[in-house]
Short mmCIF file of C-alpha atoms in Angstrom, two decimals:
data_model
loop_
_atom_site.label_atom_id
_atom_site.label_comp_id
_atom_site.label_asym_id
_atom_site.label_seq_id
_atom_site.Cartn_x
_atom_site.Cartn_y
_atom_site.Cartn_z
CA MET V 13 -36.82 64.46 -87.75
CA ASN V 14 -40.05 62.31 -87.42
CA LYS V 15 -41.90 65.44 -86.26
CA MET V 16 -41.02 67.39 -89.26
CA ILE V 17 -42.10 64.57 -91.60
CA LEU V 18 -45.44 64.20 -89.65
CA LYS V 19 -46.23 67.80 -89.68
CA PRO V 20 -47.11 68.18 -93.42
CA TYR V 21 -49.11 65.02 -93.28
CA ARG V 22 -51.18 66.45 -90.36
CA TRP V 23 -52.27 69.33 -92.26
CA ALA V 24 -53.02 67.17 -95.34
CA MET V 25 -55.16 65.04 -93.30
CA LEU V 26 -56.89 68.10 -91.72
CA PHE V 27 -57.51 69.44 -95.30
CA SER V 28 -58.78 66.11 -96.42
CA ALA V 29 -61.14 65.97 -93.60
CA PHE V 30 -62.43 69.49 -94.37
CA LEU V 31 -62.97 68.52 -98.17
CA THR V 32 -65.15 65.44 -97.05
CA VAL V 33 -67.28 67.59 -94.75
CA VAL V 34 -67.80 70.18 -97.53
CA SER V 35 -68.59 67.57 -100.03
CA ALA V 36 -71.02 65.72 -97.76
CA PHE V 37 -72.86 69.26 -97.15
CA ILE V 38 -73.09 69.70 -100.91
CA LEU V 39 -74.48 66.40 -101.49
CA LEU V 40 -77.05 66.71 -98.69
CA GLU V 41 -78.05 70.03 -99.80
CA ALA V 42 -78.36 68.93 -103.43
CA PHE V 43 -80.52 65.70 -102.78
CA VAL V 44 -81.57 65.48 -99.09
CA LEU V 45 -81.96 68.73 -97.08
CA PRO V 46 -85.55 70.24 -97.86
CA GLN V 47 -85.54 73.85 -99.04
CA ALA V 48 -88.97 75.39 -98.94
CA ILE V 49 -89.28 78.42 -101.37
CA SER V 50 -92.81 79.18 -101.19
CA PRO V 51 -96.24 77.62 -100.20
CA ALA V 52 -98.36 76.59 -103.03
CA LYS V 53 -100.40 79.41 -104.23
CA VAL V 54 -104.04 79.74 -105.51
CA ASP V 55 -104.65 81.31 -108.87
CA THR V 56 -107.21 83.73 -107.40
CA ALA V 57 -109.09 84.36 -110.83
CA ASN V 58 -109.54 80.79 -111.66
CA ALA V 59 -110.59 79.98 -108.12
CA LEU V 60 -113.20 82.45 -107.95
CA GLN V 61 -114.33 81.38 -111.45
CA SER V 62 -114.57 77.75 -110.15
CA GLU V 63 -116.27 78.76 -106.98
CA SER V 64 -119.07 80.72 -109.01
CA THR V 65 -119.32 77.65 -111.40
CA MET V 66 -119.70 75.20 -108.71
CA GLN V 67 -122.37 77.30 -106.90
CA LEU V 68 -124.34 77.09 -110.06
CA SER V 69 -123.65 73.42 -110.85
CA PRO V 70 -122.85 71.61 -107.58
CA THR V 71 -120.34 68.78 -107.51
CA PRO V 72 -122.42 65.44 -108.11
CA MET V 73 -122.69 63.49 -105.13
CA VAL V 74 -123.34 60.29 -106.56
CA ALA V 75 -120.81 58.49 -108.85
CA THR V 76 -120.51 55.01 -110.32
CA VAL V 77 -117.31 53.52 -109.06
CA THR V 78 -115.74 50.09 -109.82
CA GLY V 79 -112.31 48.63 -109.10
CA THR V 80 -111.07 50.12 -112.55
CA SER V 81 -113.44 52.97 -113.39
CA TYR V 82 -115.19 56.10 -112.07
CA GLN V 83 -117.97 57.88 -113.68
CA ASP V 84 -120.04 61.04 -112.70
CA ASP V 85 -121.41 64.02 -114.50
CA ASN V 86 -118.03 65.74 -115.11
CA ILE V 87 -115.36 63.06 -114.77
CA SER V 88 -114.98 59.71 -116.34
CA VAL V 89 -111.93 57.31 -115.79
CA SER V 90 -111.55 53.94 -117.08
CA ILE V 91 -108.30 52.00 -116.47
CA GLU V 92 -107.19 48.87 -118.17
CA THR V 93 -104.21 46.61 -117.73
CA LEU V 94 -102.18 45.36 -120.56
CA ARG V 95 -99.37 43.09 -121.51
CA ARG V 96 -97.02 44.70 -123.90
CA TYR V 97 -93.25 44.36 -124.64
CA SER V 98 -92.79 41.86 -121.77
CA SER V 99 -94.14 44.47 -119.61
CA THR V 100 -97.29 45.23 -117.41
CA VAL V 101 -98.81 48.47 -118.52
CA TYR V 102 -101.67 50.44 -117.04
CA VAL V 103 -103.61 52.72 -119.21
CA ALA V 104 -106.09 55.09 -117.98
CA ASP V 105 -108.68 56.79 -120.46
CA VAL V 106 -110.13 60.07 -118.70
CA GLU V 107 -112.80 62.28 -120.06
CA LEU V 108 -113.78 65.72 -118.66
CA SER V 109 -116.64 67.90 -118.96
CA ASP V 110 -114.40 71.18 -117.95
CA ALA V 111 -110.57 71.59 -118.02
CA LYS V 112 -110.72 72.82 -114.33
CA TYR V 113 -111.01 69.10 -113.22
CA LEU V 114 -107.28 68.46 -114.58
CA LYS V 115 -105.11 69.83 -111.64
CA THR V 116 -101.57 69.44 -110.17
CA ALA V 117 -100.43 69.61 -106.53
CA LEU V 118 -97.29 69.82 -104.87
CA ALA V 119 -95.73 67.83 -101.98
CA GLU V 120 -96.39 69.33 -98.83
CA ASN V 121 -98.25 72.26 -100.51
CA THR V 122 -94.96 73.76 -100.94
CA PHE V 123 -92.76 74.64 -103.78
CA GLY V 124 -88.86 73.95 -103.20
CA LYS V 125 -86.13 71.56 -103.28
CA ASN V 126 -86.13 68.20 -101.74
CA ILE V 127 -89.80 68.83 -100.64
CA LYS V 128 -91.34 65.36 -101.14
CA GLN V 129 -94.11 63.00 -100.46
CA ARG V 130 -95.54 59.81 -101.88
CA THR V 131 -97.82 60.19 -104.94
CA SER V 132 -100.59 58.43 -102.81
CA GLU V 133 -100.20 60.71 -99.96
CA ILE V 134 -100.25 63.96 -102.16
CA ALA V 135 -103.37 62.47 -103.84
CA GLU V 136 -105.22 61.76 -100.72
CA GLU V 137 -104.80 65.03 -99.26
CA HIS V 138 -106.30 66.60 -102.36
CA GLN V 139 -109.04 64.10 -102.55
CA ALA V 140 -108.07 63.02 -106.10
CA ILE V 141 -110.17 60.53 -107.98
CA PHE V 142 -107.05 59.56 -110.16
CA ALA V 143 -103.40 60.76 -109.96
CA VAL V 144 -100.02 60.07 -111.26
CA ASN V 145 -96.55 61.22 -110.39
CA GLY V 146 -95.57 64.55 -112.12
CA ASP V 147 -92.08 65.92 -113.40
CA TYR V 148 -90.10 65.86 -110.12
CA TYR V 149 -89.36 69.50 -110.69
CA GLY V 150 -87.50 69.62 -107.21
CA PHE V 151 -84.65 67.42 -108.57
CA ARG V 152 -83.51 70.31 -110.95
CA ASN V 153 -82.68 74.03 -110.55
CA SER V 154 -83.92 74.89 -113.96
CA GLY V 155 -86.90 74.15 -116.21
CA TYR V 156 -90.26 76.04 -116.17
CA VAL V 157 -92.78 75.42 -113.33
CA LEU V 158 -96.25 76.64 -113.64
CA ARG V 159 -98.91 74.86 -111.70
CA ASN V 160 -102.74 75.72 -111.54
CA GLY V 161 -102.00 78.96 -113.09
CA VAL V 162 -99.17 79.94 -110.82
CA ILE V 163 -95.72 80.62 -111.91
CA TYR V 164 -93.07 79.02 -109.40
CA ARG V 165 -89.91 78.88 -111.83
CA ASN V 166 -89.23 80.59 -115.06
CA LYS V 167 -85.60 79.63 -115.65
CA ALA V 168 -85.22 77.62 -118.84
CA ARG V 169 -83.23 74.57 -119.42
CA GLU V 170 -80.52 74.48 -121.75
CA SER V 171 -80.89 73.41 -125.36
CA GLY V 172 -81.16 69.68 -125.87
CA ASP V 173 -83.68 67.98 -123.56
CA ASP V 174 -85.64 70.93 -123.02
CA ASP V 175 -89.19 69.74 -124.17
CA ALA V 176 -91.78 71.23 -122.13
CA LEU V 177 -95.59 70.16 -121.96
CA VAL V 178 -97.99 73.32 -121.75
CA ILE V 179 -101.53 72.91 -120.89
CA ASP V 180 -103.76 75.87 -121.48
CA ASN V 181 -106.87 76.89 -119.61
CA ASP V 182 -109.11 74.90 -121.82
CA GLY V 183 -107.16 71.84 -121.16
CA ASN V 184 -105.29 71.54 -124.55
CA PHE V 185 -101.58 70.22 -124.73
CA SER V 186 -98.85 71.87 -126.79
CA ILE V 187 -95.09 71.30 -126.87
CA ILE V 188 -92.39 74.05 -126.67
CA SER V 189 -88.74 74.13 -126.62
CA GLU V 190 -87.65 75.91 -123.41
CA SER V 191 -84.43 77.24 -124.93
CA LYS V 192 -86.37 78.65 -127.91
CA ALA V 193 -89.71 79.94 -126.15
CA ALA V 194 -88.57 82.43 -123.74
CA PHE V 195 -90.77 82.63 -120.68
CA PRO V 196 -91.57 86.36 -121.01
CA ASN V 197 -93.04 85.48 -124.52
CA LEU V 198 -95.45 82.98 -123.26
CA ASN V 199 -99.01 84.03 -122.74
CA THR V 200 -99.05 82.70 -119.07
CA ASP V 201 -102.57 84.27 -118.63
CA ASP V 202 -104.01 81.39 -120.81
CA ILE V 203 -101.78 78.56 -119.39
CA ALA V 204 -102.71 76.32 -116.39
CA GLN V 205 -99.73 73.99 -116.14
CA ILE V 206 -96.17 73.66 -117.55
CA PHE V 207 -94.27 70.48 -117.04
CA SER V 208 -90.48 70.34 -117.52
CA PHE V 209 -89.15 66.78 -117.91
CA GLY V 210 -89.87 65.06 -121.31
CA PRO V 211 -89.04 64.24 -124.14
CA ALA V 212 -92.11 65.02 -125.96
CA LEU V 213 -93.47 61.86 -127.53
CA ILE V 214 -96.12 63.27 -130.01
CA SER V 215 -96.64 66.93 -131.10
CA ASP V 216 -99.51 67.99 -133.21
CA GLY V 217 -99.95 64.43 -134.52
CA GLN V 218 -96.31 64.03 -135.40
CA ILE V 219 -94.44 61.21 -133.87
CA LEU V 220 -91.07 62.50 -132.30
CA VAL V 221 -89.68 59.30 -130.83
CA ASP V 222 -89.47 55.94 -132.64
CA GLU V 223 -87.01 53.16 -132.99
CA ASN V 224 -84.91 55.24 -135.33
CA SER V 225 -84.63 58.47 -133.34
CA GLU V 226 -84.12 56.87 -129.85
CA VAL V 227 -80.73 57.41 -128.53
CA GLY V 228 -78.90 56.40 -125.39
CA ARG V 229 -81.01 55.86 -122.24
CA SER V 230 -84.45 56.31 -124.04
CA LYS V 231 -83.80 52.83 -125.67
CA SER V 232 -83.66 51.43 -121.96
CA SER V 233 -86.67 49.48 -120.72
CA ASN V 234 -87.85 51.28 -117.61
CA PRO V 235 -90.89 52.04 -115.47
CA ARG V 236 -92.57 54.81 -117.22
CA THR V 237 -95.27 57.59 -116.61
CA ALA V 238 -96.69 59.72 -119.51
CA ILE V 239 -99.79 61.58 -120.29
CA GLY V 240 -101.27 62.39 -123.67
CA GLN V 241 -104.38 64.19 -125.37
CA VAL V 242 -106.81 62.58 -127.88
CA GLU V 243 -109.11 65.49 -128.38
CA ALA V 244 -110.64 68.30 -126.47
CA LEU V 245 -110.85 67.05 -122.80
CA HIS V 246 -110.14 63.64 -123.57
CA TYR V 247 -106.80 62.28 -122.10
CA ILE V 248 -104.78 59.14 -121.99
CA VAL V 249 -102.42 58.36 -119.10
CA ILE V 250 -99.93 55.49 -119.06
CA VAL V 251 -97.95 53.88 -116.49
CA SER V 252 -95.74 50.99 -116.84
CA ASP V 253 -94.09 48.70 -114.23
CA GLY V 254 -90.44 47.67 -114.90
CA ARG V 255 -87.06 46.70 -113.70
CA THR V 256 -88.53 43.27 -112.51
CA LYS V 257 -88.65 39.73 -113.54
CA GLU V 258 -92.19 39.99 -114.28
CA SER V 259 -92.09 43.35 -116.23
CA GLU V 260 -89.20 44.57 -118.00
CA GLY V 261 -90.55 48.06 -118.57
CA LEU V 262 -90.86 50.18 -121.75
CA SER V 263 -88.54 52.17 -123.96
CA LEU V 264 -89.67 55.57 -125.12
CA ALA V 265 -90.35 54.33 -128.55
CA GLU V 266 -92.63 51.43 -127.12
CA LEU V 267 -94.32 54.03 -124.94
CA THR V 268 -94.98 56.37 -127.79
CA ALA V 269 -96.41 53.41 -129.88
CA LEU V 270 -99.06 52.91 -127.11
CA PHE V 271 -100.05 56.66 -127.26
CA VAL V 272 -100.29 56.20 -131.09
CA GLU V 273 -102.45 53.39 -130.79
CA LYS V 274 -104.95 55.22 -128.39
CA GLY V 275 -105.16 57.99 -130.97
CA CYS V 276 -103.28 60.67 -128.93
CA THR V 277 -102.31 63.79 -131.06
CA THR V 278 -99.89 65.00 -128.34
CA ALA V 279 -98.11 62.98 -125.66
CA TYR V 280 -95.34 63.68 -123.16
CA ASN V 281 -93.04 61.76 -120.95
CA LEU V 282 -93.09 62.48 -117.16
CA ASP V 283 -90.62 61.36 -114.54
CA GLY V 284 -90.34 57.47 -114.56
CA GLY V 285 -88.19 54.76 -112.86
CA GLY V 286 -88.82 54.40 -109.15
CA SER V 287 -91.17 57.55 -109.29
CA SER V 288 -93.61 55.90 -111.65
CA ALA V 289 -97.02 55.56 -109.54
CA MET V 290 -100.66 55.53 -110.64
CA TYR V 291 -103.40 56.16 -107.90
CA PHE V 292 -106.99 55.40 -108.15
CA ASN V 293 -109.88 55.14 -105.87
CA GLY V 294 -107.54 55.27 -102.87
CA ARG V 295 -104.90 52.95 -103.74
CA ILE V 296 -101.86 52.57 -105.91
CA VAL V 297 -102.64 50.40 -109.01
CA ASN V 298 -99.09 49.66 -110.21
CA GLU V 299 -96.07 47.92 -108.49
CA PRO V 300 -93.67 50.94 -108.07
CA THR V 301 -90.06 49.87 -107.80
CA ASP V 302 -86.57 51.40 -108.41
CA GLY V 303 -85.25 47.91 -109.27
CA ARG V 304 -83.86 47.63 -105.67
CA ASN V 305 -86.68 48.78 -103.46
CA GLN V 306 -90.29 47.98 -103.74
CA GLY V 307 -92.94 50.64 -103.02
CA GLU V 308 -93.66 54.39 -103.89
CA ARG V 309 -90.80 56.80 -104.09
CA ASP V 310 -91.36 60.23 -102.56
CA VAL V 311 -91.92 62.82 -105.41
CA SER V 312 -92.22 66.62 -105.73
CA ASP V 313 -95.61 66.77 -107.37
CA ILE V 314 -98.43 65.02 -108.90
CA VAL V 315 -100.89 65.39 -111.86
CA TYR V 316 -104.52 64.50 -110.90
CA PHE V 317 -108.30 64.66 -111.72
CA GLY V 318 -110.65 65.66 -109.24
CA TYR V 319 -112.70 68.43 -107.55
#
């Protein structure tokens, strides 16, 4: 009698164990196991153009560098540290002579899922002068990904939180809705970068996020990374510390207000939280944390200025 009772339970236990193994594999595949899709590619046309240009105008060998600034003939970076909204905020003012000095890079030089490195590691490998974390594209299966003129993913996010930042070959910013701007309709020949995170904070001078429009998590104070454009080849990059006693972090409305203060006509929120990291002159400027662990988080990609 006892054997008859135990038999169904034995099968139930085996089935439960099977489900546990399957669930664990799905979680590992989604969040841990690296899945390389393709190595980072070079936009051949732009690369040839850049090489030709550099031959005519060699990279400056002399730059004026301090702990908070960099200046040469083509790239100017100035970083200031502010205390706003009970938070430590790092604001970089960047001016370029040409849009080709605004670049992106992928972790391990590979496009894929769970392919990750620290912002500082990617920046050093590409000899970046200044860099911040990107949009962590590898955490999602959708969202446009176009980097340095190369298309990696053309699957749109669904309507809702689907603002994307487009940077054209002249370095100008614009905002699109992925659910409305079908990828085949985009003039990708004139696009250098597309970031898929958001939301957009300012578009064509119009403030899109304020205290009245914020909803849900956007009201929370968190570490933030965002980038904006003032005018042609003039950019503002903001990173805030957060989730510590010393620095609460910013809401999206507070972040937007800082870009307005700096005169940006377009601004876009990148990945934040533990990913937020600002790199300059060989070191991380801010204090990255996810609220539990101190230090940089591994990310999928960076935005950087350099040669």
